[in-house]
XYZ file of C-alpha atoms in Angstrom:
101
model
C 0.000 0.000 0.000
C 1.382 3.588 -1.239
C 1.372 6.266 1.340
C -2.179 7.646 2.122
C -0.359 11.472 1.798
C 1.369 10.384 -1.646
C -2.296 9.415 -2.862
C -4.011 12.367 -1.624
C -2.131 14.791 -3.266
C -2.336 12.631 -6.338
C -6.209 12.923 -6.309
C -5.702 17.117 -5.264
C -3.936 17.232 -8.746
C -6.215 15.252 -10.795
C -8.793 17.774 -9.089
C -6.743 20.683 -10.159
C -6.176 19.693 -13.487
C -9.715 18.837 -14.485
C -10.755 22.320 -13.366
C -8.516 24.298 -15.275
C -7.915 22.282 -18.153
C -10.163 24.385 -20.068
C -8.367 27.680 -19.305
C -4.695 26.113 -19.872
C -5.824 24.340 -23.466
C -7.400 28.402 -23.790
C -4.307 30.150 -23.297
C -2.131 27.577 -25.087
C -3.800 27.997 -28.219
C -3.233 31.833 -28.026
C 0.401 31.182 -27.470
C 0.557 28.803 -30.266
C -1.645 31.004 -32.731
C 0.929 33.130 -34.843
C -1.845 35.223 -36.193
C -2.121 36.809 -32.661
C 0.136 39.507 -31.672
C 3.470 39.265 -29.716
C 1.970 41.089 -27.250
C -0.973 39.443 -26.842
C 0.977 36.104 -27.297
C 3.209 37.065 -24.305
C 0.506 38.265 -21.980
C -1.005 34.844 -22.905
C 2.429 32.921 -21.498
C 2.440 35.202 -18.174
C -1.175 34.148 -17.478
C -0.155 30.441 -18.104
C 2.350 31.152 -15.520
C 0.312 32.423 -12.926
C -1.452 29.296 -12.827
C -0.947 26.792 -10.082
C 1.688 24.395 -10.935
C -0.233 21.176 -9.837
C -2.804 22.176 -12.584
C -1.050 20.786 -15.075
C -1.874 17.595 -16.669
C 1.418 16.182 -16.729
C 1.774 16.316 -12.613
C -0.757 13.681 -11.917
C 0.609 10.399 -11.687
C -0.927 7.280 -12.937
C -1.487 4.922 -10.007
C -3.271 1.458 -8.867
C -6.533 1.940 -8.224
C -6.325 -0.770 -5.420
C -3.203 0.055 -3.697
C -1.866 3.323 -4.830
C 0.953 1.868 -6.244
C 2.964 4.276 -8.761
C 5.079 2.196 -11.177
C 4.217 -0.573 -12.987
C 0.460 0.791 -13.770
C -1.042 -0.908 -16.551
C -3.283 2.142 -18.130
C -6.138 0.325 -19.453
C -7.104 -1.633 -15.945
C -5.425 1.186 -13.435
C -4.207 -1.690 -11.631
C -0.387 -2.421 -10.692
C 1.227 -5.429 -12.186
C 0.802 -6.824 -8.863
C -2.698 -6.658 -8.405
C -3.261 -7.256 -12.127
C -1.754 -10.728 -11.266
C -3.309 -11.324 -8.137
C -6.940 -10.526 -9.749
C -5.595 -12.801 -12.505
C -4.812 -15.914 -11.016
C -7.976 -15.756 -8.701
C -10.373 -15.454 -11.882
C -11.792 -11.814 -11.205
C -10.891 -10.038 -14.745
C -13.099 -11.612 -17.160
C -11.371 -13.130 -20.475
C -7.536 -13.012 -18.536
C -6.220 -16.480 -17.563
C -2.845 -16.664 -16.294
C -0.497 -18.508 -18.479
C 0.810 -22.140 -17.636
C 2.634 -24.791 -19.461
C-alpha cells in the first residue's frame, strides 16, 4: 500500500487539473496562434504562468486503483502489475487467464 499522503495529493492534482484544463488548453492555443500579436501572445504565457503548478496535466501520476501503487500501472485496468496478477490468477478479470505450461 502507497502512502495515504502520496495518494491524496495525487487525487488534489487530478482535481486541479480537471478544473482548469479548459483555461490552460485556452491560453495555449493563443500562445501557439501566430496570427495573434506578440503582445498578446506574451501576456497569454504570463497568465499560463500564474497558474498553479499542480494544474497541469502532466503532474498527476498514474497509479493502482487498489493500492496506490505508482510504477508498474497498466493504463487500461489502473491496476499495478501486482494486483493485475493477483486478480488474474484468482479469476476476477473476465477473459484473462494466467499462463501455464
Amino acid at each position: 500500500m502507497a502512502k495515504t499522503s502520496a495518494v491524496e495529493k495525487n487525487k488534489r492534482r487530478a482535481k486541479l487539473a480537471a478544473q482548469f484544463a479548459a483555461k490552460r488548453n485556452k491560453l495555449k492555443a493563443i500562445i501557439k496562434d501566430k496570427s495573434v500579436s506578440p503582445e498578446e501572445r506574451f501576456e497569454a504565457a504570463l497568465k499560463l504562468a500564474e497558474l498553479p503548478r499542480n494544474s497541469a496535466k502532466i503532474r498527476v501520476r498514474n497509479r493502482c486503483e487498489l493500492t496506490g501503487r505508482p510504477r508498474g500501472t497498466y493504463r487500461k485496468l489502473k491496476l499495478s502489475r501486482n494486483m493485475l496478477r493477483e486478480l488474474a490468477s484468482s479469476g476476477q478479470i473476465p477473459g484473462m487467464v494466467k499462463s501455464s505450461w
